[in-house]
Short mmCIF file of C-alpha atoms in Angstrom, two decimals:
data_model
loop_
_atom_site.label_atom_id
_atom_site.label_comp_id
_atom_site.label_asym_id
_atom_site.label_seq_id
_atom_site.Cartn_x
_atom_site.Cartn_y
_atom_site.Cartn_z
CA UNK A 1230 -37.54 -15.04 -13.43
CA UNK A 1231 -33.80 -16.42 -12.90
CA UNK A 1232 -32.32 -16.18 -9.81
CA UNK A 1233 -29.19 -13.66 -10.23
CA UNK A 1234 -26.00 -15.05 -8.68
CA UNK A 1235 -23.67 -12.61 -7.68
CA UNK A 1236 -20.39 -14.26 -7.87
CA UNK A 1237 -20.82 -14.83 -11.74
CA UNK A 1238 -22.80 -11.48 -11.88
CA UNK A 1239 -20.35 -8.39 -13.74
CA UNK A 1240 -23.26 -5.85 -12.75
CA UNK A 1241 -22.07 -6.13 -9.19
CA UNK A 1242 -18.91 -5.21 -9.87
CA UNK A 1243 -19.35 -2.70 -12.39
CA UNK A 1244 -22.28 -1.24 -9.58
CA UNK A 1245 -19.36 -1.04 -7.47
CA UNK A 1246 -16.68 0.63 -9.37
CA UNK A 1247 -19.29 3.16 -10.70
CA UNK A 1248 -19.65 4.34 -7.25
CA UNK A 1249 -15.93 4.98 -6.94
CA UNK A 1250 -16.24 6.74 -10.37
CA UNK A 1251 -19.15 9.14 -8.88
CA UNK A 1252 -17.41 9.70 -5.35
CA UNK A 1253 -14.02 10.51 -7.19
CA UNK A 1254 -15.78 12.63 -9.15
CA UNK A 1255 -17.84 14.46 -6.55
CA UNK A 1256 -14.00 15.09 -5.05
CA UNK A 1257 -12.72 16.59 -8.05
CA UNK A 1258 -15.76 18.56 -8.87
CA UNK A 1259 -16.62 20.15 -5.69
CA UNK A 1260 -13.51 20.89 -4.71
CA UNK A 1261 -13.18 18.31 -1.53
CA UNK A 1262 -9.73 17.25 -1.81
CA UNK A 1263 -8.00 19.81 0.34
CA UNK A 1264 -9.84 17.86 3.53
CA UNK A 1265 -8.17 15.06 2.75
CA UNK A 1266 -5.13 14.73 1.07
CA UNK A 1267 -1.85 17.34 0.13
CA UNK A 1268 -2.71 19.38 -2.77
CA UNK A 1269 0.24 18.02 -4.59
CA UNK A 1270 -1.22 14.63 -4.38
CA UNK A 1271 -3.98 15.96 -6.96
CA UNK A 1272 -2.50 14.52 -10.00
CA UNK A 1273 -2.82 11.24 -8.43
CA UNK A 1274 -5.98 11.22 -7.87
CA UNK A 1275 -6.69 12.42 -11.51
CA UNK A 1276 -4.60 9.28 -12.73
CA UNK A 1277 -6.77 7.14 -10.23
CA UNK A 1278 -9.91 8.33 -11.30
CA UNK A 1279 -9.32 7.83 -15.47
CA UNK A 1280 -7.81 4.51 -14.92
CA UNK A 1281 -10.98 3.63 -13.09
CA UNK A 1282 -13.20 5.55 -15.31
CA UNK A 1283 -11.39 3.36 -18.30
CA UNK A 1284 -11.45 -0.05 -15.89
CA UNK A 1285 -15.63 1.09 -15.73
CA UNK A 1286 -15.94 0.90 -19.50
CA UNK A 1287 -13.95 -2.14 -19.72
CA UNK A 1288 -16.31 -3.83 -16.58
CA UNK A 1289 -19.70 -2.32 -18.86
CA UNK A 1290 -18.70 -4.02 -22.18
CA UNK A 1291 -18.66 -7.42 -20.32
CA UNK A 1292 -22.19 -7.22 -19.58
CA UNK A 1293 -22.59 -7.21 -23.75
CA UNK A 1294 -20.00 -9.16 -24.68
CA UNK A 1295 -18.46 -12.63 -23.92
CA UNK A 1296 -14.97 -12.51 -22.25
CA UNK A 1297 -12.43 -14.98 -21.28
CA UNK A 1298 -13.04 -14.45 -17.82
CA UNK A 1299 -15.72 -14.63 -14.86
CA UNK A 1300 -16.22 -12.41 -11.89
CA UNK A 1301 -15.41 -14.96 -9.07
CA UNK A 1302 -16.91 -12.41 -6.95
CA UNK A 1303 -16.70 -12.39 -3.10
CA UNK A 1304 -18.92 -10.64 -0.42
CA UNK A 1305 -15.99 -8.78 0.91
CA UNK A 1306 -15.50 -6.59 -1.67
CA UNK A 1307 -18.62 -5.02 -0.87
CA UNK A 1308 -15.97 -3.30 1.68
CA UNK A 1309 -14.65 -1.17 -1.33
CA UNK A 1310 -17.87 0.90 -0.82
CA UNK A 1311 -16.90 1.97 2.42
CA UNK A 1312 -15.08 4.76 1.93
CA UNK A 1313 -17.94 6.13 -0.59
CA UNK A 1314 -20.56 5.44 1.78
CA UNK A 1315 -18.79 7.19 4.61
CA UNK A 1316 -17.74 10.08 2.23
CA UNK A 1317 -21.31 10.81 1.57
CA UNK A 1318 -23.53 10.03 4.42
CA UNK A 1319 -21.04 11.58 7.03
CA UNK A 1320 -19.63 14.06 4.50
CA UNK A 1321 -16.30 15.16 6.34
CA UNK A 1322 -15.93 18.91 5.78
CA UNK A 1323 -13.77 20.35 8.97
CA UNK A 1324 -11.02 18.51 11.24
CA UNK A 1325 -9.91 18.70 14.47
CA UNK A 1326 -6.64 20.44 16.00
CA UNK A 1327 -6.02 17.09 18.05
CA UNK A 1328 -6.32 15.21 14.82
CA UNK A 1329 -3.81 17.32 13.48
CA UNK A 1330 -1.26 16.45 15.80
CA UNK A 1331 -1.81 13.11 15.88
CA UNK A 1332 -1.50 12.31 12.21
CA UNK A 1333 1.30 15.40 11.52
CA UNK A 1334 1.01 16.40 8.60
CA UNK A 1335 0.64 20.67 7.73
CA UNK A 1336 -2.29 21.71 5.64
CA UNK A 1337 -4.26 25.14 5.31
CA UNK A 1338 -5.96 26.25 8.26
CA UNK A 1339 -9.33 27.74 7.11
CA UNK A 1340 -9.88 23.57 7.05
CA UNK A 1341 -10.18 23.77 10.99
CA UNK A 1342 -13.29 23.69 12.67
CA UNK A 1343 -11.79 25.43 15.78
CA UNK A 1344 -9.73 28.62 15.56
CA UNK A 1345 -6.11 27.76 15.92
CA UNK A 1346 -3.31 29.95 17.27
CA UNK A 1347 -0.83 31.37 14.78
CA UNK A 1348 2.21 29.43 16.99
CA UNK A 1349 0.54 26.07 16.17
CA UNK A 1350 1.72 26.22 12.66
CA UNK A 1351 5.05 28.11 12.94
CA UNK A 1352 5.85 24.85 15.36
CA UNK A 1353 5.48 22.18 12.37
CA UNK B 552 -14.39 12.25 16.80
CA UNK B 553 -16.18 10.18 14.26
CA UNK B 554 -15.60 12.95 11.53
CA UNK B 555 -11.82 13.16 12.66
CA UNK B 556 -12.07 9.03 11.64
CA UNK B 557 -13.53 9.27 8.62
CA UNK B 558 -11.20 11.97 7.48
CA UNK B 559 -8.08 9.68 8.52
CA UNK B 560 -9.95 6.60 6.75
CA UNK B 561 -10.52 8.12 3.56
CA UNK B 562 -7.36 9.99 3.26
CA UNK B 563 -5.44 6.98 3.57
CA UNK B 564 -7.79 5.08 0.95
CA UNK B 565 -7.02 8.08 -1.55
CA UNK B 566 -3.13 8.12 -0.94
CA UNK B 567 -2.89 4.61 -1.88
CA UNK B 568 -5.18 3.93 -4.37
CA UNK B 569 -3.12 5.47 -7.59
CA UNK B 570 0.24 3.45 -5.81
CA UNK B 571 -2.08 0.45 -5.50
CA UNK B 572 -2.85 0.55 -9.29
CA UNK B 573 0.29 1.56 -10.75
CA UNK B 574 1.15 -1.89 -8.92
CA UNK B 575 -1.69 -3.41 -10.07
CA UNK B 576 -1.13 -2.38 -13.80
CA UNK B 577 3.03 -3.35 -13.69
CA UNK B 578 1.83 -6.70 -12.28
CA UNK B 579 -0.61 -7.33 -15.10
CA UNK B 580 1.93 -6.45 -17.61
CA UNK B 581 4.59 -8.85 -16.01
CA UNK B 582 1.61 -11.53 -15.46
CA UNK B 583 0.86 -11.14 -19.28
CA UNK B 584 3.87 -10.14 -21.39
CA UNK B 585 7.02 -11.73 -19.31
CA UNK B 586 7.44 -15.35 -19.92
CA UNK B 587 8.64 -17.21 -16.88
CA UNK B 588 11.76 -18.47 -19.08
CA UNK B 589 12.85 -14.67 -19.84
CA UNK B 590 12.63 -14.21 -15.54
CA UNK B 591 14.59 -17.28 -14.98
CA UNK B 592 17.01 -16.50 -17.26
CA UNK B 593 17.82 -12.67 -15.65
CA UNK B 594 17.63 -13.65 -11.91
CA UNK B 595 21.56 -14.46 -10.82
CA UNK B 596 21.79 -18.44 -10.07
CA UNK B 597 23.73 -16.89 -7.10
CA UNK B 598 21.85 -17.11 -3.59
CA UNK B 599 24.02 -13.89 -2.76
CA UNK B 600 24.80 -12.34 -5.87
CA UNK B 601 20.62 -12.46 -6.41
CA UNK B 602 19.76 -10.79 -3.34
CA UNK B 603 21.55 -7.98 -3.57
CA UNK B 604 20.37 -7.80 -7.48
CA UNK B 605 16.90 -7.71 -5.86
CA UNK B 606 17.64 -5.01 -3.10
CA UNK B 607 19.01 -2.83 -6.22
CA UNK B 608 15.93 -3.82 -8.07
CA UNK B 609 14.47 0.10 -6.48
CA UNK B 610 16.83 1.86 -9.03
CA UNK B 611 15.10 0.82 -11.93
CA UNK B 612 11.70 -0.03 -10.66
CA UNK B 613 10.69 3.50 -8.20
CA UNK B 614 7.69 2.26 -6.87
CA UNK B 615 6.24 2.36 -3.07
CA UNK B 616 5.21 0.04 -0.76
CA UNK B 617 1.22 0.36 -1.67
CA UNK B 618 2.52 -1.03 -5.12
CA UNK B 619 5.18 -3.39 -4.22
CA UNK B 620 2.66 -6.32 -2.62
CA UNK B 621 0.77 -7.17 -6.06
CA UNK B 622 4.32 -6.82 -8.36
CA UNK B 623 6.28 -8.95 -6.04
CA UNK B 624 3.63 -11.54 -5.94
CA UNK B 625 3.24 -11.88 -9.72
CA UNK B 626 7.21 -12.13 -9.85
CA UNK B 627 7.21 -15.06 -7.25
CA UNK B 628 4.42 -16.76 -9.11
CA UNK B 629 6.55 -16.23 -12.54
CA UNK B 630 9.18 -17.92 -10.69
CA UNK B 631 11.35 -15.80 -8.65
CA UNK B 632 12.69 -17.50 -5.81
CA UNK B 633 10.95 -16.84 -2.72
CA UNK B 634 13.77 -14.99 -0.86
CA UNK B 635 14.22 -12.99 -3.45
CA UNK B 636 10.99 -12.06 -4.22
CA UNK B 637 10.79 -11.12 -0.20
CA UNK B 638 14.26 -9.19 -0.32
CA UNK B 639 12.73 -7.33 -3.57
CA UNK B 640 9.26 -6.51 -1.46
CA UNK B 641 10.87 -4.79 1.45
CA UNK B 642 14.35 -2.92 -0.48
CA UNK B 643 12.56 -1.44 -3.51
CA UNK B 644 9.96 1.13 -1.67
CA UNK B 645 13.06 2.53 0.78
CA UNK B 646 15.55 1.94 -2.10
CA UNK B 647 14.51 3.86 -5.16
CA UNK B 648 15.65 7.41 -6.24
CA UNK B 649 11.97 8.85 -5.53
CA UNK B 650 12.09 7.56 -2.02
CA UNK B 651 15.29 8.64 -0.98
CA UNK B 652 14.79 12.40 -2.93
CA UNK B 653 11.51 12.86 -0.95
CA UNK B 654 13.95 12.05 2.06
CA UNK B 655 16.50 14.44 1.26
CA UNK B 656 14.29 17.42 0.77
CA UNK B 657 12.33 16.71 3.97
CA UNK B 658 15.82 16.71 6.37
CA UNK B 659 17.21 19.70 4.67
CA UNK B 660 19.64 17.93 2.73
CA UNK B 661 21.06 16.38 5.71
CA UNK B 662 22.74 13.20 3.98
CA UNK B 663 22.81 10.99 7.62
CA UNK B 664 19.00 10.31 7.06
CA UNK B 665 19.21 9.55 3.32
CA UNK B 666 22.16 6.85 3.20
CA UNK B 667 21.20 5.12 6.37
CA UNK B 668 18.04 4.97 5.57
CA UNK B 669 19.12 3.33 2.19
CA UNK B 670 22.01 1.21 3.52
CA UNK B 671 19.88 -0.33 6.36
CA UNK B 672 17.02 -0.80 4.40
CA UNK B 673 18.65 -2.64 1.94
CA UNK B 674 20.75 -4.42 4.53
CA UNK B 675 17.68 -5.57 6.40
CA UNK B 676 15.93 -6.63 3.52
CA UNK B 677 19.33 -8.71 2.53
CA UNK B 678 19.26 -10.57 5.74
CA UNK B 679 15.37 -11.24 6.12
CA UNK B 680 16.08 -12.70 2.55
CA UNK B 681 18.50 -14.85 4.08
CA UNK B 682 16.62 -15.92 6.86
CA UNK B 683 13.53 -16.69 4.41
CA UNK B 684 16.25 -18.72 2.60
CA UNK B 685 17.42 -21.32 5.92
CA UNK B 686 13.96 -21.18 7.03
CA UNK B 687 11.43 -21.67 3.85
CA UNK B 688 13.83 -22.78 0.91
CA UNK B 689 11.94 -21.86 -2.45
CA UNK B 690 8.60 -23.16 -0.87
CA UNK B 691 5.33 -22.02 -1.70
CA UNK B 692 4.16 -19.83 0.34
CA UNK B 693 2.03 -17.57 -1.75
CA UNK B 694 -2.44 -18.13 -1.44
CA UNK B 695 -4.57 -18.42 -4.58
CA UNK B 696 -6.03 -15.77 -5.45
CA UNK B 697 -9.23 -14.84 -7.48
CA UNK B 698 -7.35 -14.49 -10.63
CA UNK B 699 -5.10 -17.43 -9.90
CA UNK B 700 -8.49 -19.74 -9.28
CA UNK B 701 -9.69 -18.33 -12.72
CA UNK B 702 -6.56 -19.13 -14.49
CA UNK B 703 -7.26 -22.71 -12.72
CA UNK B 704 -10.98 -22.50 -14.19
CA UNK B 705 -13.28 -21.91 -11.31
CA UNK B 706 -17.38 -21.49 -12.15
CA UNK B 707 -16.81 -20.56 -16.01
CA UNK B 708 -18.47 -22.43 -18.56
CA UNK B 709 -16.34 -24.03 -21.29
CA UNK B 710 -18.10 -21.72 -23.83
CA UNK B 711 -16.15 -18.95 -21.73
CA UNK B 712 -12.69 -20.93 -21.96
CA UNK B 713 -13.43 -21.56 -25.63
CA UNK B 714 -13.88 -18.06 -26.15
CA UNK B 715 -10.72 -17.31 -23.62
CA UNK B 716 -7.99 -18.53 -26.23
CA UNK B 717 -9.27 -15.30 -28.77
CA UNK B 718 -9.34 -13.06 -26.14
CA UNK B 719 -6.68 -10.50 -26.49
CA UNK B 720 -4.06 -9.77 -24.34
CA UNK B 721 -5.32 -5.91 -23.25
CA UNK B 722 -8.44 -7.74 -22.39
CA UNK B 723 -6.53 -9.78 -20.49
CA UNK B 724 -4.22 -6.98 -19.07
CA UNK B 725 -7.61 -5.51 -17.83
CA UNK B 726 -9.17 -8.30 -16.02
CA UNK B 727 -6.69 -8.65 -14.36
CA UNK B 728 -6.18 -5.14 -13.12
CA UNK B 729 -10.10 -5.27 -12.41
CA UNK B 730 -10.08 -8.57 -10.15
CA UNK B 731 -6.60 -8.11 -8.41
CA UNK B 732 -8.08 -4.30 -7.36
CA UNK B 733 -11.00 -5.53 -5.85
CA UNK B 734 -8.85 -8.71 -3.82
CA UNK B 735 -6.47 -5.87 -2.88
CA UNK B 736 -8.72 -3.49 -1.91
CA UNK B 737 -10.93 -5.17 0.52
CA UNK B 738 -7.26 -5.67 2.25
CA UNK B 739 -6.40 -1.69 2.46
CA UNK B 740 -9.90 -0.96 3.96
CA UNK B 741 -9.23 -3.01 6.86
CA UNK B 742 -5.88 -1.83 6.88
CA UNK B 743 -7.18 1.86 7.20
CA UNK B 744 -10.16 0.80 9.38
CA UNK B 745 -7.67 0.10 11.51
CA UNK B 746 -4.95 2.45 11.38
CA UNK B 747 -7.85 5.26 11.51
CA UNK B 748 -9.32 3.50 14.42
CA UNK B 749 -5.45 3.82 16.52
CA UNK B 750 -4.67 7.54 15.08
CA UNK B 751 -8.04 8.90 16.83
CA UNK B 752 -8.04 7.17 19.78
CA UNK B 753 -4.12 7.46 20.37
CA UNK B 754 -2.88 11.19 21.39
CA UNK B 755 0.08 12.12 19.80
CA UNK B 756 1.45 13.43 23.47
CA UNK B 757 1.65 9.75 24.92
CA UNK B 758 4.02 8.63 22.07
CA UNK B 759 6.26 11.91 22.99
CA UNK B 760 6.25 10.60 26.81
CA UNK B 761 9.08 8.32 25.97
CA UNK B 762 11.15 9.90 23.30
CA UNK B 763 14.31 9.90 25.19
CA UNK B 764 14.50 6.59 26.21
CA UNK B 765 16.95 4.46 23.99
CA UNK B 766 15.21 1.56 23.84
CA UNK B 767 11.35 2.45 24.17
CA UNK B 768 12.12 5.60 21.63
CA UNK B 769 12.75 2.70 18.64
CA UNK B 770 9.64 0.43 19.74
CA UNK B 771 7.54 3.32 19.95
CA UNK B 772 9.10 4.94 16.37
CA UNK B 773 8.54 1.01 15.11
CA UNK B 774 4.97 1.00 16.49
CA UNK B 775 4.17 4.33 15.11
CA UNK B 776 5.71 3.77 11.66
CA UNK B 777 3.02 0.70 11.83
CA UNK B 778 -0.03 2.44 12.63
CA UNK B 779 0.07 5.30 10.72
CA UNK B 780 0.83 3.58 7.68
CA UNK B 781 2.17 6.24 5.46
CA UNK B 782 3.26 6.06 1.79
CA UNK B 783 7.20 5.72 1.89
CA UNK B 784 7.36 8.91 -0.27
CA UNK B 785 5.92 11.05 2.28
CA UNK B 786 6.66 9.03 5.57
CA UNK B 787 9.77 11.75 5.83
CA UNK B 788 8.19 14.99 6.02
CA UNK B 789 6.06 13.08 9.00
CA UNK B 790 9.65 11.66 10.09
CA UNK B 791 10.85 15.49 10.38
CA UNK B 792 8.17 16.62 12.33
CA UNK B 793 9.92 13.86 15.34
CA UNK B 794 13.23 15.56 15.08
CA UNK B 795 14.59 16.93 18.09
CA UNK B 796 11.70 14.91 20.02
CA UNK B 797 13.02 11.24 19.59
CA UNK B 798 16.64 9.94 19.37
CA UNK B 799 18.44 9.86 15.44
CA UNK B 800 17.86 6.20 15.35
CA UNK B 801 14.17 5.91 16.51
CA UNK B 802 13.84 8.00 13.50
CA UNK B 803 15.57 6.11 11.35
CA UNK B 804 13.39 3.22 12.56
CA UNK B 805 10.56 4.83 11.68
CA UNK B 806 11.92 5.39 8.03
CA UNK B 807 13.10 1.98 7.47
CA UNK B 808 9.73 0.10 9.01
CA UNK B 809 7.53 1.97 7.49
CA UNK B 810 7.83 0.68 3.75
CA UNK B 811 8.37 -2.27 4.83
CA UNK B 812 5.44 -2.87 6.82
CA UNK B 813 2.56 -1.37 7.84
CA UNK B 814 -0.98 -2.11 9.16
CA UNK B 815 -2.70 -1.70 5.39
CA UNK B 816 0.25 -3.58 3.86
CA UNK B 817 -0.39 -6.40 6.78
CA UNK B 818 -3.77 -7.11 5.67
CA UNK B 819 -2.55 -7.05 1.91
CA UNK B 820 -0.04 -9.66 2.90
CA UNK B 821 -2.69 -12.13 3.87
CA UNK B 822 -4.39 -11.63 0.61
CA UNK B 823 -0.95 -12.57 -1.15
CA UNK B 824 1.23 -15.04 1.63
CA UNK B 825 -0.55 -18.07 3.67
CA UNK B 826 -0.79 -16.63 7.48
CA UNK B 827 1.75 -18.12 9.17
CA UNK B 828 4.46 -17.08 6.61
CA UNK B 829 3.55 -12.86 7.06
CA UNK B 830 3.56 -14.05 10.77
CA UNK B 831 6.92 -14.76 10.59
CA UNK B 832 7.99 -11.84 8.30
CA UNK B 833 6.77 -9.30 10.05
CA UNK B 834 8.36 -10.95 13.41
CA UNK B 835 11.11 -11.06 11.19
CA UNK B 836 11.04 -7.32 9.89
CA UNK B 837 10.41 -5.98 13.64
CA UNK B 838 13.39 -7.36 14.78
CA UNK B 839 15.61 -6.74 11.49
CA UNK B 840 14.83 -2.91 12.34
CA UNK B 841 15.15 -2.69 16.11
CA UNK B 842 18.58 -4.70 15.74
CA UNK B 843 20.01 -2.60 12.55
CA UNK B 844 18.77 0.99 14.62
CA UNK B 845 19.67 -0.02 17.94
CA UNK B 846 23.16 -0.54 16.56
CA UNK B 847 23.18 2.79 15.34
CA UNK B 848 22.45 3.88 18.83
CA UNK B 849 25.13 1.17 20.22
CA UNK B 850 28.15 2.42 18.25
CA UNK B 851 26.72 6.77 18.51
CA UNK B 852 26.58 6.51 14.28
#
């Protein structure tokens, strides 16, 4: 059996932005957003997720057809799994008040995993 | 504290994905569609007269500072002049109509905040320009790049470049949005890494302790701006939330740094500009912003 080499490989890349596909879509799907980012940021995310959905298909044909171009593939993009990996194994669900006012930004407080007085808010 | 981290991480990995692609997918349409001849012939022969062309550039091209890397770089290897190309990368994300909108709603329609933050930003990134000019000429300062090493031929076979002449341009639109998000993405995740790492492990109340000193208020505003690494259409609403805390300038410094550089945007520099050249620009950009806010402080503006 051949030796598969990576850095010429399209199934490592396509393996990769797959995962992006399913974690974007876990997002949208269960709701998960709201941890994360400002509702009004949702449309974005939409956007990102179809142009990667579409980049997917794109990645998948190469694996039948013969393109123009090879996937000079480096380790270090490995790192784009990251935030999937950590978005499922530690599966952030509740944030801190502290984190709150370090990164300042207002978002609804049944997110909180500690109650939170009503002047905390009117402050922001 | 670990699931405050991962909340910061991924957050900033979802705000500036779409920005990073709508980048991505301008600077595949330039690298594929706009001849180098049609660039040359636009761009003012005018040292002067072509920076301040590419400070306006934000009018017609609204795009932030998670785009601005990967467009910039494709118009420098088209054949924009370095200077320019560098004035163009740090005026067009504080610049643009979206920007500056986002920045009026968030003071209240207080017009101080909105036109200094546009007149020094474009000011700043005017002079840094300038500086690039008398320093680095038109050099070549930019790194190859998966796609560039492709274009070069790198491991294909010459069945593959054979077949690379029929190959359409979409196709070609595509693989390049495909390769140029993966080399730009491994940047923003250490860029986040990072910028998650500061935001848990920094409290929010020893940043306040100085926020009436003149001097340490801008540094610290700078430093913060850095860290946090916030999209320049939302970096106001944050900015807001200082009011009243730090001095008017410090703020401003915050505003004007912020698009202009920023940990994530750091580490997507050294995917686009050899080492010692982002060195020097964001030495450069440091000091454009402490000088062009402390002045504001200086003359009570």
């Amino acid at each position: 059996m051949d030796k598969v080499d990576i850095k010429k490989s399209p199934w490592v890349i396509l393996i990769i932005m797959t995962m992006l596909d399913i974690y974007y879509a876990y997002l949208l799907l269960f709701d998960k957003l709201s941890v994360f980012i400002h509702p009004k940021m949702l449309i974005f995310i939409i956007f990102t997720f179809i142009v990667l959905i579409g980049l997917t298909i794109f990645q998948a044909r190469k694996l039948f057809i013969k393109t123009s171009t090879c996937n000079n593939f480096r380790i270090s993009y490995f790192l784009l799994l990251l935030p999937v990996l950590i978005g499922f194994i530690i599966n952030p669900d509740s944030f801190s008040v502290d984190m709150i006012k370090n990164k300042t930004f207002t978002i609804d407080k049944t997110m909180f995993n500690e109650p939170v007085d009503s002047d905390f808010f009117e402050s922001k | 504290m670990i699931n405050d981290f991962s909340i910061i991480f991924i957050s900033i990995f979802l705000e500036a994905i779409p920005f990073i692609l709508i980048g991505l997918i301008i600077s595949a349409i330039i690298q594929v569609f706009v001849a180098e001849e049609t660039l040359q012939k636009i761009i003012p022969k005018n040292l002067f007269l072509g920076l301040i062309t590419a400070s306006l550039m934000g009018i017609i091209f609204p795009v932030c500072e998670c785009a601005i890397i990967p467009i910039a770089r494709k118009l420098i290897q088209k054949g924009l002049p370095l200077p320019l190309g560098i004035t163009f990368m740090l005026a067009v994300p504080i610049a643009n109509p979206i920007v500056l909108l986002s920045t009026y709603f968030a003071f209240a329609g207080n017009l101080y905040f909105v036109f200094y933050r546009a007149l020094l930003g474009i000011l700043v990134s005017i002079v840094i320009g300038l500086i690039v000019h008398l320093i680095y000429k038109n050099s070549d300062q930019l790194i190859n790049t998966p796609v560039q090493e492709q274009s070069a031929c790198c491991h294909c076979s010459h069945e593959d470049i054979a077949s690379s002449k029929h190959s359409g341009n979409f196709q070609k639109v595509v693989d390049h949005i495909i390769l140029e998000f993966f080399d730009v993405g491994r940047f923003l995740i250490f860029g986040a890494l990072i910028a998650a790492f500061a935001q848990v492990i920094i409290p929010r109340e020893s940043i306040l302790i100085v926020g009436n000193n003149n001097v340490l208020s801008i540094i610290t505003m700078m430093s913060t701006a850095y860290v946090i690494a916030l999209c320049s259409e939302a970096d106001a609403f944050v900015a807001r939330a200082f009011l009243n805390i730090f001095t008017n300038p410090s703020i401003m410094a915050f505003l004007i740094l912020g698009p202009m550089i920023d940990v994530k945007n750091t580490f997507i520099m050294l995917s686009t500009f050899k080492k010692r050249f982002v060195v020097v620009l964001i030495l450069l950009i440091f000091s454009g912003c402490f000088i062009a806010t402390y002045l504001l402080e200086v003359f009570k503006i």
